[in-house]
Amino acid sequence: MSATPECRICGGALHEFFDFGRQPLADAFVDPEGGTEEFFHRLAVAMCDACTMVQLLEDVPRERMFRTDYPYLSSGSTVMQEHFRATARHFLDTELRGPDAFLVEFGSNDGIMLDTVHRAGRRHLGVEPCAGVAEAAAAKGIRVRNAFFEESTAAEIAAAEGPAQVVYAANTFSHISYVDSVFRGVDALLAPEGVFVFEDPYLADIFERTSFDQIYDEHFYFFTVRSVQAMAAHYGFELVDVEHLDVHGGEIRYTVARRGARTPTPAVGLFLEREKAARITERDTLERFGAAVDKVRDDLRAVLERCRAEGATVAAYGATAKSATLTNYCGIGPELVAYIADSTPAKQGRLSPGSHIPVRSPEEFAAAYPDYAVLFAWNHAEEIMAKEEGFRRAGGRWIVYVPEVRIV
Ligand SMILES: [Zn+2]
């Protein structure tokens, strides 16, 4: 663990604007039998005075976060499956029309996007550091290399397979603190007219929805169009297109090309203007965000304390990485939320990081519905509420906290 007093990208001064205190690794679910000690780090966010990139002040060694037994499977959600099928079809119809076209995805997880490229018979390669999910992709016939994407890996791929028309990453690039090595890797691998496309949570959405639980160890950077434009320019590239996506609580898909290779679309300028009008990089906005975070914490605690006083049973739904920041910052443990229902087998039977709330299967949730369920997986709200219709029919109520605490 190392402190980073300077911007990891441009070396500018960092202005810290929120400190969540000591936090566990958001995906390190705890074995109730004990054995391993939990790792905690200081979770604080800062904005660079020069390039405006929002980033964590401390980074956690990547091997601690993206382990062999990393429990997140992209294919768990049907909404996300459809999103990535559409993404793959878009690439097949635009960038991958040539007979030898080649797409590389880093952080390819269980192959949710590459599966469509593979089925279309097109050249592809996933680069995935977590062995478990990489094996799940390989089992579907997808080509995967079990590695971190960095300069050396990318150079080896380029030497062995030639240039890529598309380098793609979803919910991965903003996780990587060492973006310099990634950009050098993209430089080594990308065809002259190729595109580097990445989609990650959008800071403007996080501020607008007070979705502070998006801030955890695995999310190192919080992108805006302005900061990504500056970052791309810093490494000799150019931001040429942006598209807002309604997944994971609001993301942007950024398209970056070699400088001068493509003409930026009007969307880039439009988003820059919008960000300026919304003042998202101004100090008063950062302060308002901090006050809004503490209001959500106080309101949510008040609702849960009231449930406890009334003797109501409360569970949570979705043992998401996000919920680690929520439970630990708000001081929510098993005394307020009895358990978390989650469909990921690797999480069931374990305890949530830091807050030690037991994780159980959705079948156990359905077998004896609680009076209230806190929707930790709020980014999949529609899908979960539809799937768990029986909970509402049985008189259960959802507690949501994005963008504000409400019982629905
Ligand atoms: Zn900077």
Coordinates of C-alpha atoms and ligand atoms in Angstrom, one line a residue:
M1 CA 0.0 0.0 0.0
S2 CA 1.4 3.4 -0.9
A3 CA 0.1 6.9 -0.4
T4 CA -0.3 8.9 -3.6
P5 CA -0.1 12.6 -2.8
E6 CA 0.1 13.5 -6.5
C7 CA -2.2 12.7 -9.3
R8 CA -1.4 9.2 -10.7
I9 CA -1.8 10.6 -14.2
C10 CA -0.4 14.1 -14.5
G11 CA 1.5 14.6 -11.2
G12 CA -0.8 17.5 -10.3
A13 CA -1.8 18.3 -6.7
L14 CA -4.6 16.3 -5.2
H15 CA -7.5 17.8 -3.3
E16 CA -9.0 15.2 -0.9
F17 CA -12.8 15.6 -0.6
F18 CA -14.1 12.6 1.2
D19 CA -12.7 10.0 3.6
F20 CA -14.6 6.8 4.3
G21 CA -12.1 5.7 6.9
R22 CA -10.8 2.2 7.2
Q23 CA -12.5 -0.2 4.7
P24 CA -12.1 -3.8 3.9
L25 CA -11.6 -5.2 0.4
A26 CA -15.0 -5.0 -1.1
D27 CA -15.0 -8.5 -2.7
A28 CA -13.1 -10.3 0.2
F29 CA -16.0 -12.3 1.7
V30 CA -15.0 -13.8 5.0
D31 CA -15.0 -17.5 5.9
P32 CA -17.0 -17.8 9.1
E33 CA -14.6 -20.6 10.3
G34 CA -11.9 -17.9 10.5
G35 CA -8.3 -18.4 9.6
T36 CA -7.3 -15.4 7.5
E37 CA -7.1 -11.9 8.9
E38 CA -9.0 -9.2 7.0
F39 CA -7.1 -6.6 5.2
F40 CA -8.2 -3.0 5.7
H41 CA -7.1 0.2 3.9
R42 CA -7.9 3.9 4.1
L43 CA -10.6 4.7 1.5
A44 CA -10.5 8.4 0.6
V45 CA -11.2 10.2 -2.7
A46 CA -9.5 13.2 -4.2
M47 CA -9.6 15.4 -7.3
C48 CA -6.6 16.5 -9.2
D49 CA -6.3 20.3 -9.4
A50 CA -4.7 20.1 -12.8
C51 CA -6.5 17.4 -14.9
T52 CA -9.6 17.0 -12.6
M53 CA -9.3 13.2 -12.5
V54 CA -11.0 11.9 -9.3
Q55 CA -9.0 9.1 -7.8
L56 CA -8.4 7.1 -4.6
L57 CA -5.6 8.4 -2.4
E58 CA -4.4 4.9 -1.6
D59 CA -4.2 2.0 -4.0
V60 CA -4.4 -1.6 -2.9
P61 CA -2.0 -4.1 -4.5
R62 CA -3.8 -5.6 -7.5
E63 CA -3.0 -9.2 -6.5
R64 CA -5.0 -8.7 -3.3
M65 CA -8.1 -7.6 -5.2
F66 CA -8.2 -9.7 -8.4
R67 CA -7.5 -13.1 -7.0
T68 CA -8.0 -16.6 -8.3
D69 CA -11.3 -16.9 -6.4
Y70 CA -12.6 -13.4 -7.3
P71 CA -16.4 -14.0 -6.9
Y72 CA -18.0 -11.6 -9.4
L73 CA -19.5 -13.2 -12.5
S74 CA -20.6 -10.8 -15.2
S75 CA -23.1 -13.3 -16.6
G76 CA -25.2 -13.3 -13.4
S77 CA -27.6 -10.6 -14.8
T78 CA -29.8 -11.0 -17.9
V79 CA -29.8 -7.2 -18.4
M80 CA -26.0 -7.3 -18.5
Q81 CA -26.0 -10.3 -20.9
E82 CA -28.2 -8.3 -23.3
H83 CA -26.0 -5.2 -22.9
F84 CA -22.8 -7.1 -23.8
R85 CA -24.5 -9.0 -26.7
A86 CA -25.5 -5.6 -28.2
T87 CA -22.0 -4.3 -27.6
A88 CA -20.4 -7.2 -29.4
R89 CA -22.9 -6.9 -32.3
H90 CA -22.0 -3.2 -32.6
F91 CA -18.3 -4.0 -32.9
L92 CA -19.0 -6.8 -35.4
D93 CA -21.0 -4.4 -37.5
T94 CA -18.5 -1.5 -37.4
E95 CA -14.9 -2.1 -36.4
L96 CA -14.6 -5.9 -37.1
R97 CA -15.8 -6.1 -40.7
G98 CA -12.4 -7.1 -42.2
P99 CA -11.7 -10.8 -42.5
D100 CA -8.7 -10.7 -40.1
A101 CA -10.1 -8.1 -37.7
F102 CA -9.0 -8.8 -34.1
L103 CA -10.6 -7.7 -30.8
V104 CA -8.9 -7.8 -27.4
E105 CA -10.8 -7.4 -24.2
F106 CA -9.1 -7.0 -20.9
G107 CA -11.0 -7.8 -17.7
S108 CA -13.1 -10.2 -19.9
N109 CA -14.5 -12.0 -16.8
D110 CA -16.5 -15.1 -17.7
G111 CA -16.6 -14.1 -21.4
I112 CA -20.0 -12.4 -21.4
M113 CA -19.1 -10.1 -24.3
L114 CA -16.5 -12.2 -26.1
D115 CA -19.0 -15.1 -26.4
T116 CA -20.8 -13.3 -29.2
V117 CA -17.6 -12.4 -31.0
H118 CA -16.5 -16.0 -30.6
R119 CA -19.8 -17.4 -32.0
A120 CA -19.5 -15.0 -34.9
G121 CA -16.2 -16.8 -35.7
R122 CA -14.1 -13.6 -35.3
R123 CA -10.6 -13.4 -34.0
H124 CA -10.6 -12.4 -30.3
L125 CA -8.6 -12.7 -27.1
G126 CA -9.6 -12.1 -23.5
V127 CA -7.0 -10.9 -21.0
E128 CA -8.2 -11.8 -17.5
P129 CA -6.2 -11.9 -14.3
C130 CA -8.7 -13.9 -12.2
A131 CA -8.1 -17.5 -13.0
G132 CA -11.5 -18.8 -11.9
V133 CA -13.5 -16.5 -14.2
A134 CA -11.0 -16.9 -17.0
E135 CA -11.5 -20.7 -16.8
A136 CA -15.3 -20.2 -17.0
A137 CA -14.7 -18.3 -20.3
A138 CA -12.3 -20.8 -21.7
A139 CA -14.8 -23.6 -21.0
K140 CA -17.1 -21.8 -23.5
G141 CA -14.4 -22.0 -26.2
I142 CA -13.4 -18.4 -25.8
R143 CA -9.6 -17.6 -26.1
V144 CA -8.4 -16.2 -22.8
R145 CA -5.0 -15.4 -21.5
N146 CA -4.7 -15.4 -17.7
A147 CA -2.8 -12.2 -17.0
F148 CA -3.1 -8.5 -16.1
F149 CA -3.3 -6.2 -19.1
E150 CA -0.2 -4.0 -19.1
E151 CA 2.5 -3.0 -21.5
S152 CA 4.5 -6.3 -21.5
T153 CA 1.3 -8.4 -22.0
A154 CA 0.0 -6.2 -24.8
A155 CA 3.4 -6.2 -26.6
E156 CA 3.5 -10.0 -26.5
I157 CA 0.0 -10.2 -27.9
A158 CA 0.8 -7.8 -30.7
A159 CA 4.0 -9.8 -31.6
A160 CA 2.1 -13.1 -31.6
E161 CA -1.2 -12.0 -33.2
G162 CA -0.7 -8.7 -34.9
P163 CA -2.6 -5.4 -34.3
A164 CA -6.1 -5.2 -32.9
Q165 CA -8.9 -3.1 -34.4
V166 CA -10.6 -2.9 -31.0
V167 CA -9.2 -3.0 -27.5
Y168 CA -12.2 -3.1 -25.1
A169 CA -12.7 -3.1 -21.4
A170 CA -15.9 -2.9 -19.4
N171 CA -15.8 -1.9 -15.7
T172 CA -12.1 -2.7 -15.7
F173 CA -10.0 0.3 -16.9
S174 CA -11.1 2.6 -14.0
H175 CA -10.0 -0.2 -11.6
I176 CA -6.4 0.1 -12.8
S177 CA -4.2 2.7 -11.0
Y178 CA -1.2 2.2 -13.4
V179 CA -2.9 3.6 -16.5
D180 CA 0.4 4.7 -18.0
S181 CA 1.3 1.0 -18.6
V182 CA -2.2 0.3 -20.0
F183 CA -1.9 3.2 -22.5
R184 CA 1.6 2.0 -23.6
G185 CA 0.1 -1.4 -24.0
V186 CA -2.8 -0.1 -26.1
D187 CA -0.2 1.9 -28.1
A188 CA 1.7 -1.4 -28.8
L189 CA -1.4 -3.3 -29.7
L190 CA -3.8 -1.0 -31.5
A191 CA -4.0 -0.8 -35.3
P192 CA -3.4 2.7 -36.7
E193 CA -7.1 3.3 -37.2
G194 CA -8.2 1.1 -34.2
V195 CA -10.2 2.2 -31.2
F196 CA -9.7 1.7 -27.5
V197 CA -13.2 1.5 -26.0
F198 CA -14.0 1.4 -22.3
E199 CA -17.1 1.8 -20.2
D200 CA -17.0 2.8 -16.5
P201 CA -19.1 4.5 -13.9
Y202 CA -19.7 8.2 -14.5
L203 CA -18.8 10.7 -11.8
A204 CA -21.7 12.9 -12.7
D205 CA -24.1 10.1 -12.1
I206 CA -22.4 9.2 -8.8
F207 CA -22.8 12.8 -7.7
E208 CA -26.3 13.2 -8.9
R209 CA -27.5 10.0 -7.3
T210 CA -25.2 10.2 -4.2
S211 CA -24.3 6.6 -5.1
F212 CA -21.2 6.7 -2.9
D213 CA -21.2 3.0 -2.6
Q214 CA -19.5 3.0 -6.1
I215 CA -16.4 4.1 -4.3
Y216 CA -14.5 1.1 -3.1
D217 CA -11.0 -0.4 -3.4
E218 CA -11.5 -1.8 -6.9
H219 CA -12.7 1.5 -8.4
F220 CA -9.5 3.6 -8.5
Y221 CA -10.6 6.3 -10.9
F222 CA -14.0 8.1 -11.3
F223 CA -14.1 9.3 -14.9
T224 CA -15.7 12.3 -16.4
V225 CA -15.5 13.3 -20.1
R226 CA -13.2 16.1 -19.2
S227 CA -10.8 14.0 -17.2
V228 CA -10.7 11.2 -19.7
Q229 CA -10.1 13.7 -22.5
A230 CA -7.1 15.0 -20.6
M231 CA -5.9 11.5 -19.7
A232 CA -6.0 10.4 -23.4
A233 CA -4.2 13.5 -24.5
H234 CA -1.5 13.0 -21.9
Y235 CA -0.7 9.6 -23.4
G236 CA -0.8 10.7 -27.0
F237 CA -4.4 9.6 -27.8
E238 CA -7.6 11.5 -28.4
L239 CA -11.1 11.0 -27.0
V240 CA -13.3 10.7 -30.1
D241 CA -16.7 9.6 -28.9
V242 CA -18.8 9.3 -25.7
E243 CA -22.1 7.5 -25.1
H244 CA -24.1 7.4 -21.9
L245 CA -25.2 4.0 -20.7
D246 CA -27.9 3.2 -18.2
V247 CA -26.1 0.2 -16.7
H248 CA -24.5 -0.1 -13.3
G249 CA -26.1 3.1 -12.1
G250 CA -24.9 5.3 -15.0
E251 CA -21.8 4.8 -17.1
I252 CA -20.1 6.3 -20.1
R253 CA -18.6 4.4 -23.0
Y254 CA -15.5 6.2 -24.1
T255 CA -14.0 5.7 -27.5
V256 CA -10.3 6.7 -27.8
A257 CA -8.2 6.7 -30.9
R258 CA -4.7 7.6 -31.9
R259 CA -4.3 11.4 -32.0
G260 CA -5.6 12.6 -35.4
A261 CA -6.8 9.2 -36.5
R262 CA -10.5 10.0 -36.2
T263 CA -12.7 13.1 -36.0
P264 CA -14.3 13.5 -32.6
T265 CA -18.1 13.3 -32.7
P266 CA -20.3 16.2 -31.5
A267 CA -21.2 14.2 -28.4
V268 CA -17.7 14.9 -26.9
G269 CA -18.2 18.6 -27.0
L270 CA -21.8 18.3 -25.8
F271 CA -20.8 16.3 -22.7
L272 CA -18.0 18.7 -21.9
E273 CA -20.5 21.6 -22.0
R274 CA -22.9 19.7 -19.8
E275 CA -20.2 18.9 -17.2
K276 CA -19.2 22.5 -17.1
A277 CA -22.8 23.7 -16.6
A278 CA -23.2 21.1 -13.8
R279 CA -20.0 22.3 -12.1
I280 CA -19.0 18.7 -11.4
T281 CA -15.3 19.6 -10.8
E282 CA -16.0 22.6 -8.6
R283 CA -15.2 22.6 -4.9
D284 CA -18.7 23.4 -3.8
T285 CA -20.0 20.3 -5.7
L286 CA -17.5 18.1 -4.0
E287 CA -18.6 19.5 -0.6
R288 CA -22.3 19.0 -1.4
F289 CA -21.6 15.4 -2.3
G290 CA -19.9 14.8 1.1
A291 CA -22.9 16.3 2.9
A292 CA -25.3 14.2 0.8
V293 CA -23.4 11.0 1.7
D294 CA -23.7 11.7 5.4
K295 CA -27.4 12.4 5.0
V296 CA -28.0 9.0 3.3
R297 CA -26.0 7.3 6.1
D298 CA -28.0 9.0 8.9
D299 CA -31.4 8.4 7.1
L300 CA -30.6 4.7 6.4
R301 CA -29.4 4.1 10.0
A302 CA -32.6 5.8 11.3
V303 CA -34.8 3.5 9.2
L304 CA -33.0 0.4 10.3
E305 CA -32.9 1.4 14.0
R306 CA -36.7 2.0 13.8
C307 CA -37.2 -1.5 12.2
R308 CA -35.2 -3.0 15.0
A309 CA -37.1 -1.1 17.7
E310 CA -40.4 -2.3 16.2
G311 CA -39.2 -5.9 16.0
A312 CA -39.4 -6.1 12.2
T313 CA -37.2 -8.5 10.4
V314 CA -34.7 -7.0 7.9
A315 CA -32.5 -8.7 5.3
A316 CA -30.6 -7.3 2.3
Y317 CA -30.6 -8.3 -1.3
G318 CA -27.4 -8.6 -3.3
A319 CA -24.0 -9.1 -1.7
T320 CA -22.4 -6.6 -4.0
A321 CA -18.9 -5.2 -3.7
K322 CA -20.6 -1.8 -3.4
S323 CA -22.4 -2.8 -0.3
A324 CA -19.1 -3.1 1.6
T325 CA -18.6 0.7 1.5
L326 CA -22.3 1.2 2.5
T327 CA -22.3 -1.2 5.4
N328 CA -18.9 -0.3 6.8
Y329 CA -19.3 3.4 6.4
C330 CA -22.8 3.4 7.9
G331 CA -22.0 0.9 10.6
I332 CA -24.5 -1.6 9.5
G333 CA -23.9 -5.2 10.8
P334 CA -26.0 -8.3 11.5
E335 CA -27.7 -6.5 14.4
L336 CA -29.5 -4.3 11.8
V337 CA -29.5 -6.5 8.7
A338 CA -29.9 -10.2 9.6
Y339 CA -28.5 -11.6 6.3
I340 CA -27.9 -10.8 2.6
A341 CA -29.5 -12.9 -0.1
D342 CA -27.3 -13.4 -3.1
S343 CA -27.3 -15.9 -6.0
T344 CA -23.5 -16.2 -6.3
P345 CA -22.6 -19.7 -4.8
A346 CA -19.1 -18.5 -3.9
K347 CA -20.5 -15.9 -1.6
Q348 CA -23.1 -18.0 0.1
G349 CA -22.2 -19.3 3.6
R350 CA -19.6 -16.5 3.9
L351 CA -19.8 -13.2 5.8
S352 CA -19.7 -9.7 4.1
P353 CA -16.3 -8.0 4.3
G354 CA -15.8 -5.9 7.5
S355 CA -19.5 -5.8 8.5
H356 CA -19.8 -9.6 8.8
I357 CA -23.4 -10.0 7.7
P358 CA -24.1 -13.7 6.7
V359 CA -24.7 -14.3 2.9
R360 CA -27.5 -16.8 2.1
S361 CA -29.2 -18.0 -1.0
P362 CA -32.3 -16.4 -2.6
E363 CA -34.1 -19.7 -1.9
E364 CA -33.6 -19.1 1.8
F365 CA -35.0 -15.5 1.4
A366 CA -38.1 -16.9 -0.4
A367 CA -38.6 -19.6 2.2
A368 CA -39.2 -17.1 5.0
Y369 CA -39.5 -13.5 3.7
P370 CA -38.3 -10.8 6.0
D371 CA -40.5 -7.7 6.6
Y372 CA -38.0 -5.5 4.9
A373 CA -35.2 -6.0 2.4
V374 CA -32.5 -3.4 1.8
L375 CA -31.7 -3.4 -2.0
F376 CA -27.9 -3.5 -2.0
A377 CA -27.9 -4.4 -5.7
W378 CA -29.8 -1.2 -6.6
N379 CA -28.3 -1.1 -10.1
H380 CA -30.3 -4.2 -10.9
A381 CA -33.5 -2.9 -9.2
E382 CA -36.0 -3.7 -11.9
E383 CA -34.6 -7.2 -12.6
I384 CA -34.5 -8.1 -8.9
M385 CA -37.9 -6.7 -8.0
A386 CA -39.5 -8.6 -10.9
K387 CA -37.8 -11.8 -9.9
E388 CA -38.7 -11.4 -6.3
E389 CA -42.3 -10.4 -6.9
G390 CA -43.4 -12.9 -4.3
F391 CA -41.7 -10.8 -1.6
R392 CA -43.9 -7.8 -2.3
R393 CA -47.0 -10.0 -2.6
A394 CA -46.2 -11.5 0.8
G395 CA -46.3 -7.9 2.2
G396 CA -42.5 -7.3 2.1
R397 CA -41.2 -3.8 1.5
W398 CA -38.0 -2.7 -0.2
I399 CA -35.7 -0.2 1.4
V400 CA -33.7 1.7 -1.2
Y401 CA -31.0 4.4 -0.6
V402 CA -30.2 5.6 -4.1
P403 CA -30.7 8.5 -4.7
E404 CA -32.2 8.9 -1.2
V405 CA -33.5 6.6 1.5
R406 CA -37.0 5.4 0.8
I407 CA -39.3 2.5 1.6
V408 CA -41.1 1.3 -1.6
Ligands
ZN1 ZN -4.0 15.0 -12.8

